[in-house]
Amino acid sequence: MTGLAGAGQPAEPPRPPGAERPPVPESSGVDLARVALRAAKEQARARGAAVQQRKQARRGGGLRSGAGADGRDPLPLGAAINRLITERGWETPAAVGGVMGRWPQIVGEDVAKHCVPQRYDEGKDERVLTVQCDSTAWATQLRLLAPRLVARLNEDLGHGTVRMIKVLGPGGPPQRYGRLRAPGSKGPGDTYG
């Protein structure tokens, strides 16, 4: 045999060239009924699908909960916060906020007792971390440590996150006005700032 025979059907013998195929017998009533039933079922399925689509469109797009995960499923709090931070583009400010929470581990306990991060400004190309110190000596010390501290912060947060540290000295005591003050005097301002 040269050709493959169908399941349960004998292979047709080869025909000489020019010979015609034998005529196919016409379908009987049972066969026509089967064909008509199949066509009617397909049409009914198509109409049912169209009606179902219209119903789903009226209900709001046909969003149905099912066994599979989708964007409407409840999330753990940490995952929900991470998704919110990513969607809003708050990655850098959130990372810097984490640094402010870990300030003593980054700069050391001694420096952290006297120097506290105040804010992070992410302007056009600024990216400045402002730190308030409680004395001029600690402000000077932090200014000397600033390049190493910027490198340490960028190592932790990503390159270029902090470009500069702005060190603020202590605020002076409240200004008192009275009989023994010279006009325009800032008081003991020579030891502050």
PDB file of C-alpha atoms in Angstrom:
ATOM      1  CA  MET A   1       0.000   0.000   0.000  1.00  0.00           C
ATOM      2  CA  THR A   2       1.290   3.350  -0.945  1.00  0.00           C
ATOM      3  CA  GLY A   3      -1.282   5.598   0.788  1.00  0.00           C
ATOM      4  CA  LEU A   4      -2.455   5.698   4.344  1.00  0.00           C
ATOM      5  CA  ALA A   5      -5.893   4.303   4.898  1.00  0.00           C
ATOM      6  CA  GLY A   6      -8.364   6.063   7.185  1.00  0.00           C
ATOM      7  CA  ALA A   7      -9.454   4.340  10.366  1.00  0.00           C
ATOM      8  CA  GLY A   8     -11.644   1.432   9.322  1.00  0.00           C
ATOM      9  CA  GLN A   9     -11.705   2.416   5.637  1.00  0.00           C
ATOM     10  CA  PRO A  10      -9.913   0.455   2.946  1.00  0.00           C
ATOM     11  CA  ALA A  11      -7.537   2.329   0.692  1.00  0.00           C
ATOM     12  CA  GLU A  12      -8.842   3.200  -2.781  1.00  0.00           C
ATOM     13  CA  PRO A  13      -7.161   1.320  -5.582  1.00  0.00           C
ATOM     14  CA  PRO A  14      -5.183   3.535  -7.973  1.00  0.00           C
ATOM     15  CA  ARG A  15      -7.188   4.770 -10.951  1.00  0.00           C
ATOM     16  CA  PRO A  16      -5.855   5.007 -14.440  1.00  0.00           C
ATOM     17  CA  PRO A  17      -5.289   8.570 -15.693  1.00  0.00           C
ATOM     18  CA  GLY A  18      -8.363  10.169 -17.198  1.00  0.00           C
ATOM     19  CA  ALA A  19     -10.780   7.972 -15.293  1.00  0.00           C
ATOM     20  CA  GLU A  20     -13.464   9.817 -13.427  1.00  0.00           C
ATOM     21  CA  ARG A  21     -14.415   9.329  -9.809  1.00  0.00           C
ATOM     22  CA  PRO A  22     -17.552   7.410  -9.188  1.00  0.00           C
ATOM     23  CA  PRO A  23     -20.494   9.688  -8.358  1.00  0.00           C
ATOM     24  CA  VAL A  24     -21.015  10.383  -4.661  1.00  0.00           C
ATOM     25  CA  PRO A  25     -24.406   9.178  -3.469  1.00  0.00           C
ATOM     26  CA  GLU A  26     -26.751  11.958  -2.385  1.00  0.00           C
ATOM     27  CA  SER A  27     -27.347  12.424   1.340  1.00  0.00           C
ATOM     28  CA  SER A  28     -30.304  10.618   2.783  1.00  0.00           C
ATOM     29  CA  GLY A  29     -32.912  12.215   5.067  1.00  0.00           C
ATOM     30  CA  VAL A  30     -31.061  11.209   8.257  1.00  0.00           C
ATOM     31  CA  ASP A  31     -27.799  12.752   7.051  1.00  0.00           C
ATOM     32  CA  LEU A  32     -29.556  15.976   6.060  1.00  0.00           C
ATOM     33  CA  ALA A  33     -31.199  16.144   9.481  1.00  0.00           C
ATOM     34  CA  ARG A  34     -27.812  15.763  11.187  1.00  0.00           C
ATOM     35  CA  VAL A  35     -26.314  18.565   9.083  1.00  0.00           C
ATOM     36  CA  ALA A  36     -29.292  20.847   9.793  1.00  0.00           C
ATOM     37  CA  LEU A  37     -29.122  20.076  13.543  1.00  0.00           C
ATOM     38  CA  ARG A  38     -25.400  20.847  13.640  1.00  0.00           C
ATOM     39  CA  ALA A  39     -25.940  24.191  11.832  1.00  0.00           C
ATOM     40  CA  ALA A  40     -28.813  25.097  14.191  1.00  0.00           C
ATOM     41  CA  LYS A  41     -26.664  24.338  17.248  1.00  0.00           C
ATOM     42  CA  GLU A  42     -23.829  26.529  15.948  1.00  0.00           C
ATOM     43  CA  GLN A  43     -26.236  29.415  15.276  1.00  0.00           C
ATOM     44  CA  ALA A  44     -27.759  29.066  18.754  1.00  0.00           C
ATOM     45  CA  ARG A  45     -24.285  29.082  20.321  1.00  0.00           C
ATOM     46  CA  ALA A  46     -23.382  32.244  18.392  1.00  0.00           C
ATOM     47  CA  ARG A  47     -26.638  33.982  19.430  1.00  0.00           C
ATOM     48  CA  GLY A  48     -26.092  32.948  23.059  1.00  0.00           C
ATOM     49  CA  ALA A  49     -22.550  34.291  23.031  1.00  0.00           C
ATOM     50  CA  ALA A  50     -23.752  37.597  21.568  1.00  0.00           C
ATOM     51  CA  VAL A  51     -26.484  37.916  24.221  1.00  0.00           C
ATOM     52  CA  GLN A  52     -23.953  37.103  26.972  1.00  0.00           C
ATOM     53  CA  GLN A  53     -21.562  39.768  25.666  1.00  0.00           C
ATOM     54  CA  ARG A  54     -24.338  42.388  25.686  1.00  0.00           C
ATOM     55  CA  LYS A  55     -25.264  41.476  29.277  1.00  0.00           C
ATOM     56  CA  GLN A  56     -21.652  41.709  30.387  1.00  0.00           C
ATOM     57  CA  ALA A  57     -21.255  45.081  28.678  1.00  0.00           C
ATOM     58  CA  ARG A  58     -24.282  46.407  30.592  1.00  0.00           C
ATOM     59  CA  ARG A  59     -22.866  45.121  33.883  1.00  0.00           C
ATOM     60  CA  GLY A  60     -19.558  46.884  33.459  1.00  0.00           C
ATOM     61  CA  GLY A  61     -17.350  44.994  31.085  1.00  0.00           C
ATOM     62  CA  GLY A  62     -17.906  41.484  32.291  1.00  0.00           C
ATOM     63  CA  LEU A  63     -15.226  41.479  34.986  1.00  0.00           C
ATOM     64  CA  ARG A  64     -15.785  38.317  36.938  1.00  0.00           C
ATOM     65  CA  SER A  65     -13.803  36.963  39.789  1.00  0.00           C
ATOM     66  CA  GLY A  66     -12.473  33.507  39.262  1.00  0.00           C
ATOM     67  CA  ALA A  67      -9.897  31.041  40.434  1.00  0.00           C
ATOM     68  CA  GLY A  68      -7.059  32.883  38.701  1.00  0.00           C
ATOM     69  CA  ALA A  69      -5.314  35.901  40.181  1.00  0.00           C
ATOM     70  CA  ASP A  70      -6.087  39.322  38.761  1.00  0.00           C
ATOM     71  CA  GLY A  71      -5.468  42.979  39.686  1.00  0.00           C
ATOM     72  CA  ARG A  72      -8.545  43.179  41.921  1.00  0.00           C
ATOM     73  CA  ASP A  73      -7.450  40.498  44.378  1.00  0.00           C
ATOM     74  CA  PRO A  74      -6.552  41.555  47.924  1.00  0.00           C
ATOM     75  CA  LEU A  75      -2.850  42.099  48.541  1.00  0.00           C
ATOM     76  CA  PRO A  76      -0.708  41.971  51.657  1.00  0.00           C
ATOM     77  CA  LEU A  77      -0.105  45.473  53.041  1.00  0.00           C
ATOM     78  CA  GLY A  78       3.576  45.544  52.086  1.00  0.00           C
ATOM     79  CA  ALA A  79       2.861  44.519  48.498  1.00  0.00           C
ATOM     80  CA  ALA A  80       0.060  47.095  48.217  1.00  0.00           C
ATOM     81  CA  ILE A  81       2.335  49.876  49.487  1.00  0.00           C
ATOM     82  CA  ASN A  82       5.140  48.830  47.124  1.00  0.00           C
ATOM     83  CA  ARG A  83       2.702  48.872  44.190  1.00  0.00           C
ATOM     84  CA  LEU A  84       1.463  52.336  45.181  1.00  0.00           C
ATOM     85  CA  ILE A  85       5.026  53.675  45.512  1.00  0.00           C
ATOM     86  CA  THR A  86       5.927  52.294  42.087  1.00  0.00           C
ATOM     87  CA  GLU A  87       2.757  53.576  40.384  1.00  0.00           C
ATOM     88  CA  ARG A  88       3.222  57.100  41.785  1.00  0.00           C
ATOM     89  CA  GLY A  89       6.974  57.309  41.142  1.00  0.00           C
ATOM     90  CA  TRP A  90       7.879  57.719  44.815  1.00  0.00           C
ATOM     91  CA  GLU A  91      10.792  55.260  44.841  1.00  0.00           C
ATOM     92  CA  THR A  92      13.549  57.808  45.557  1.00  0.00           C
ATOM     93  CA  PRO A  93      11.726  59.819  48.267  1.00  0.00           C
ATOM     94  CA  ALA A  94      10.667  56.577  49.960  1.00  0.00           C
ATOM     95  CA  ALA A  95      14.239  55.255  49.861  1.00  0.00           C
ATOM     96  CA  VAL A  96      15.563  58.513  51.329  1.00  0.00           C
ATOM     97  CA  GLY A  97      12.876  58.329  54.019  1.00  0.00           C
ATOM     98  CA  GLY A  98      14.175  54.870  54.866  1.00  0.00           C
ATOM     99  CA  VAL A  99      17.662  56.333  55.208  1.00  0.00           C
ATOM    100  CA  MET A 100      16.339  58.920  57.634  1.00  0.00           C
ATOM    101  CA  GLY A 101      14.912  56.087  59.695  1.00  0.00           C
ATOM    102  CA  ARG A 102      18.268  54.254  59.644  1.00  0.00           C
ATOM    103  CA  TRP A 103      20.363  57.387  60.181  1.00  0.00           C
ATOM    104  CA  PRO A 104      22.174  56.096  63.314  1.00  0.00           C
ATOM    105  CA  GLN A 105      23.299  52.912  61.510  1.00  0.00           C
ATOM    106  CA  ILE A 106      24.564  54.894  58.507  1.00  0.00           C
ATOM    107  CA  VAL A 107      26.503  57.689  60.238  1.00  0.00           C
ATOM    108  CA  GLY A 108      27.171  56.095  63.618  1.00  0.00           C
ATOM    109  CA  GLU A 109      25.672  56.683  67.050  1.00  0.00           C
ATOM    110  CA  ASP A 110      27.914  59.655  67.994  1.00  0.00           C
ATOM    111  CA  VAL A 111      27.137  61.674  64.871  1.00  0.00           C
ATOM    112  CA  ALA A 112      23.438  60.728  65.001  1.00  0.00           C
ATOM    113  CA  LYS A 113      23.127  62.130  68.539  1.00  0.00           C
ATOM    114  CA  HIS A 114      24.206  65.576  67.337  1.00  0.00           C
ATOM    115  CA  CYS A 115      23.184  65.690  63.650  1.00  0.00           C
ATOM    116  CA  VAL A 116      19.643  64.949  62.453  1.00  0.00           C
ATOM    117  CA  PRO A 117      18.435  64.775  58.814  1.00  0.00           C
ATOM    118  CA  GLN A 118      15.679  67.338  58.205  1.00  0.00           C
ATOM    119  CA  ARG A 119      14.538  66.967  54.606  1.00  0.00           C
ATOM    120  CA  TYR A 120      15.417  65.782  51.127  1.00  0.00           C
ATOM    121  CA  ASP A 121      14.917  68.145  48.194  1.00  0.00           C
ATOM    122  CA  GLU A 122      14.690  66.516  44.793  1.00  0.00           C
ATOM    123  CA  GLY A 123      14.619  69.512  42.469  1.00  0.00           C
ATOM    124  CA  LYS A 124      15.759  69.595  38.853  1.00  0.00           C
ATOM    125  CA  ASP A 125      19.313  68.477  39.530  1.00  0.00           C
ATOM    126  CA  GLU A 126      19.587  69.331  43.219  1.00  0.00           C
ATOM    127  CA  ARG A 127      19.040  66.117  45.219  1.00  0.00           C
ATOM    128  CA  VAL A 128      20.112  67.738  48.493  1.00  0.00           C
ATOM    129  CA  LEU A 129      19.872  66.161  51.931  1.00  0.00           C
ATOM    130  CA  THR A 130      19.609  68.838  54.634  1.00  0.00           C
ATOM    131  CA  VAL A 131      21.038  67.959  58.052  1.00  0.00           C
ATOM    132  CA  GLN A 132      20.649  70.048  61.246  1.00  0.00           C
ATOM    133  CA  CYS A 133      23.478  69.909  63.822  1.00  0.00           C
ATOM    134  CA  ASP A 134      23.203  70.958  67.467  1.00  0.00           C
ATOM    135  CA  SER A 135      26.553  72.809  67.610  1.00  0.00           C
ATOM    136  CA  THR A 136      28.976  74.510  65.279  1.00  0.00           C
ATOM    137  CA  ALA A 137      31.637  71.933  66.111  1.00  0.00           C
ATOM    138  CA  TRP A 138      29.413  69.086  64.926  1.00  0.00           C
ATOM    139  CA  ALA A 139      28.357  71.114  61.857  1.00  0.00           C
ATOM    140  CA  THR A 140      32.031  71.546  60.940  1.00  0.00           C
ATOM    141  CA  GLN A 141      32.695  67.847  61.558  1.00  0.00           C
ATOM    142  CA  LEU A 142      29.774  66.844  59.326  1.00  0.00           C
ATOM    143  CA  ARG A 143      30.909  69.213  56.572  1.00  0.00           C
ATOM    144  CA  LEU A 144      34.261  67.419  56.602  1.00  0.00           C
ATOM    145  CA  LEU A 145      32.537  64.002  56.489  1.00  0.00           C
ATOM    146  CA  ALA A 146      30.064  65.056  53.770  1.00  0.00           C
ATOM    147  CA  PRO A 147      31.882  63.578  50.713  1.00  0.00           C
ATOM    148  CA  ARG A 148      32.234  60.166  52.381  1.00  0.00           C
ATOM    149  CA  LEU A 149      28.657  60.346  53.635  1.00  0.00           C
ATOM    150  CA  VAL A 150      27.329  61.173  50.131  1.00  0.00           C
ATOM    151  CA  ALA A 151      29.257  58.184  48.742  1.00  0.00           C
ATOM    152  CA  ARG A 152      27.831  55.929  51.485  1.00  0.00           C
ATOM    153  CA  LEU A 153      24.253  57.147  50.849  1.00  0.00           C
ATOM    154  CA  ASN A 154      24.569  56.667  47.083  1.00  0.00           C
ATOM    155  CA  GLU A 155      25.975  53.194  47.660  1.00  0.00           C
ATOM    156  CA  ASP A 156      22.873  52.392  49.714  1.00  0.00           C
ATOM    157  CA  LEU A 157      20.269  54.220  47.576  1.00  0.00           C
ATOM    158  CA  GLY A 158      21.664  54.103  44.057  1.00  0.00           C
ATOM    159  CA  HIS A 159      24.112  56.259  42.156  1.00  0.00           C
ATOM    160  CA  GLY A 160      23.262  59.969  42.049  1.00  0.00           C
ATOM    161  CA  THR A 161      20.383  59.863  44.548  1.00  0.00           C
ATOM    162  CA  VAL A 162      22.087  62.353  46.891  1.00  0.00           C
ATOM    163  CA  ARG A 163      24.422  64.866  45.274  1.00  0.00           C
ATOM    164  CA  MET A 164      25.071  67.167  48.195  1.00  0.00           C
ATOM    165  CA  ILE A 165      24.575  67.403  51.938  1.00  0.00           C
ATOM    166  CA  LYS A 166      23.569  70.812  53.219  1.00  0.00           C
ATOM    167  CA  VAL A 167      24.692  71.192  56.820  1.00  0.00           C
ATOM    168  CA  LEU A 168      22.828  73.618  59.051  1.00  0.00           C
ATOM    169  CA  GLY A 169      24.280  74.856  62.315  1.00  0.00           C
ATOM    170  CA  PRO A 170      22.192  75.287  65.407  1.00  0.00           C
ATOM    171  CA  GLY A 171      19.542  77.945  65.580  1.00  0.00           C
ATOM    172  CA  GLY A 172      20.475  80.668  68.035  1.00  0.00           C
ATOM    173  CA  PRO A 173      18.538  81.345  71.205  1.00  0.00           C
ATOM    174  CA  PRO A 174      15.358  83.354  70.801  1.00  0.00           C
ATOM    175  CA  GLN A 175      16.075  86.985  70.100  1.00  0.00           C
ATOM    176  CA  ARG A 176      15.222  89.189  73.053  1.00  0.00           C
ATOM    177  CA  TYR A 177      14.637  92.849  72.773  1.00  0.00           C
ATOM    178  CA  GLY A 178      15.170  95.057  75.741  1.00  0.00           C
ATOM    179  CA  ARG A 179      16.811  98.165  77.143  1.00  0.00           C
ATOM    180  CA  LEU A 180      20.332  96.782  77.099  1.00  0.00           C
ATOM    181  CA  ARG A 181      20.403  95.533  73.484  1.00  0.00           C
ATOM    182  CA  ALA A 182      21.944  97.369  70.583  1.00  0.00           C
ATOM    183  CA  PRO A 183      19.577  97.846  67.616  1.00  0.00           C
ATOM    184  CA  GLY A 184      20.231  95.105  64.993  1.00  0.00           C
ATOM    185  CA  SER A 185      22.200  92.953  67.421  1.00  0.00           C
ATOM    186  CA  LYS A 186      21.757  89.203  67.090  1.00  0.00           C
ATOM    187  CA  GLY A 187      23.015  88.503  70.567  1.00  0.00           C
ATOM    188  CA  PRO A 188      25.589  85.778  70.959  1.00  0.00           C
ATOM    189  CA  GLY A 189      25.616  85.061  67.212  1.00  0.00           C
ATOM    190  CA  ASP A 190      29.360  84.621  67.004  1.00  0.00           C
ATOM    191  CA  THR A 191      29.144  81.096  68.444  1.00  0.00           C
ATOM    192  CA  TYR A 192      26.116  79.970  66.365  1.00  0.00           C
ATOM    193  CA  GLY A 193      26.017  79.241  62.672  1.00  0.00           C
TER     194      GLY A 193
END
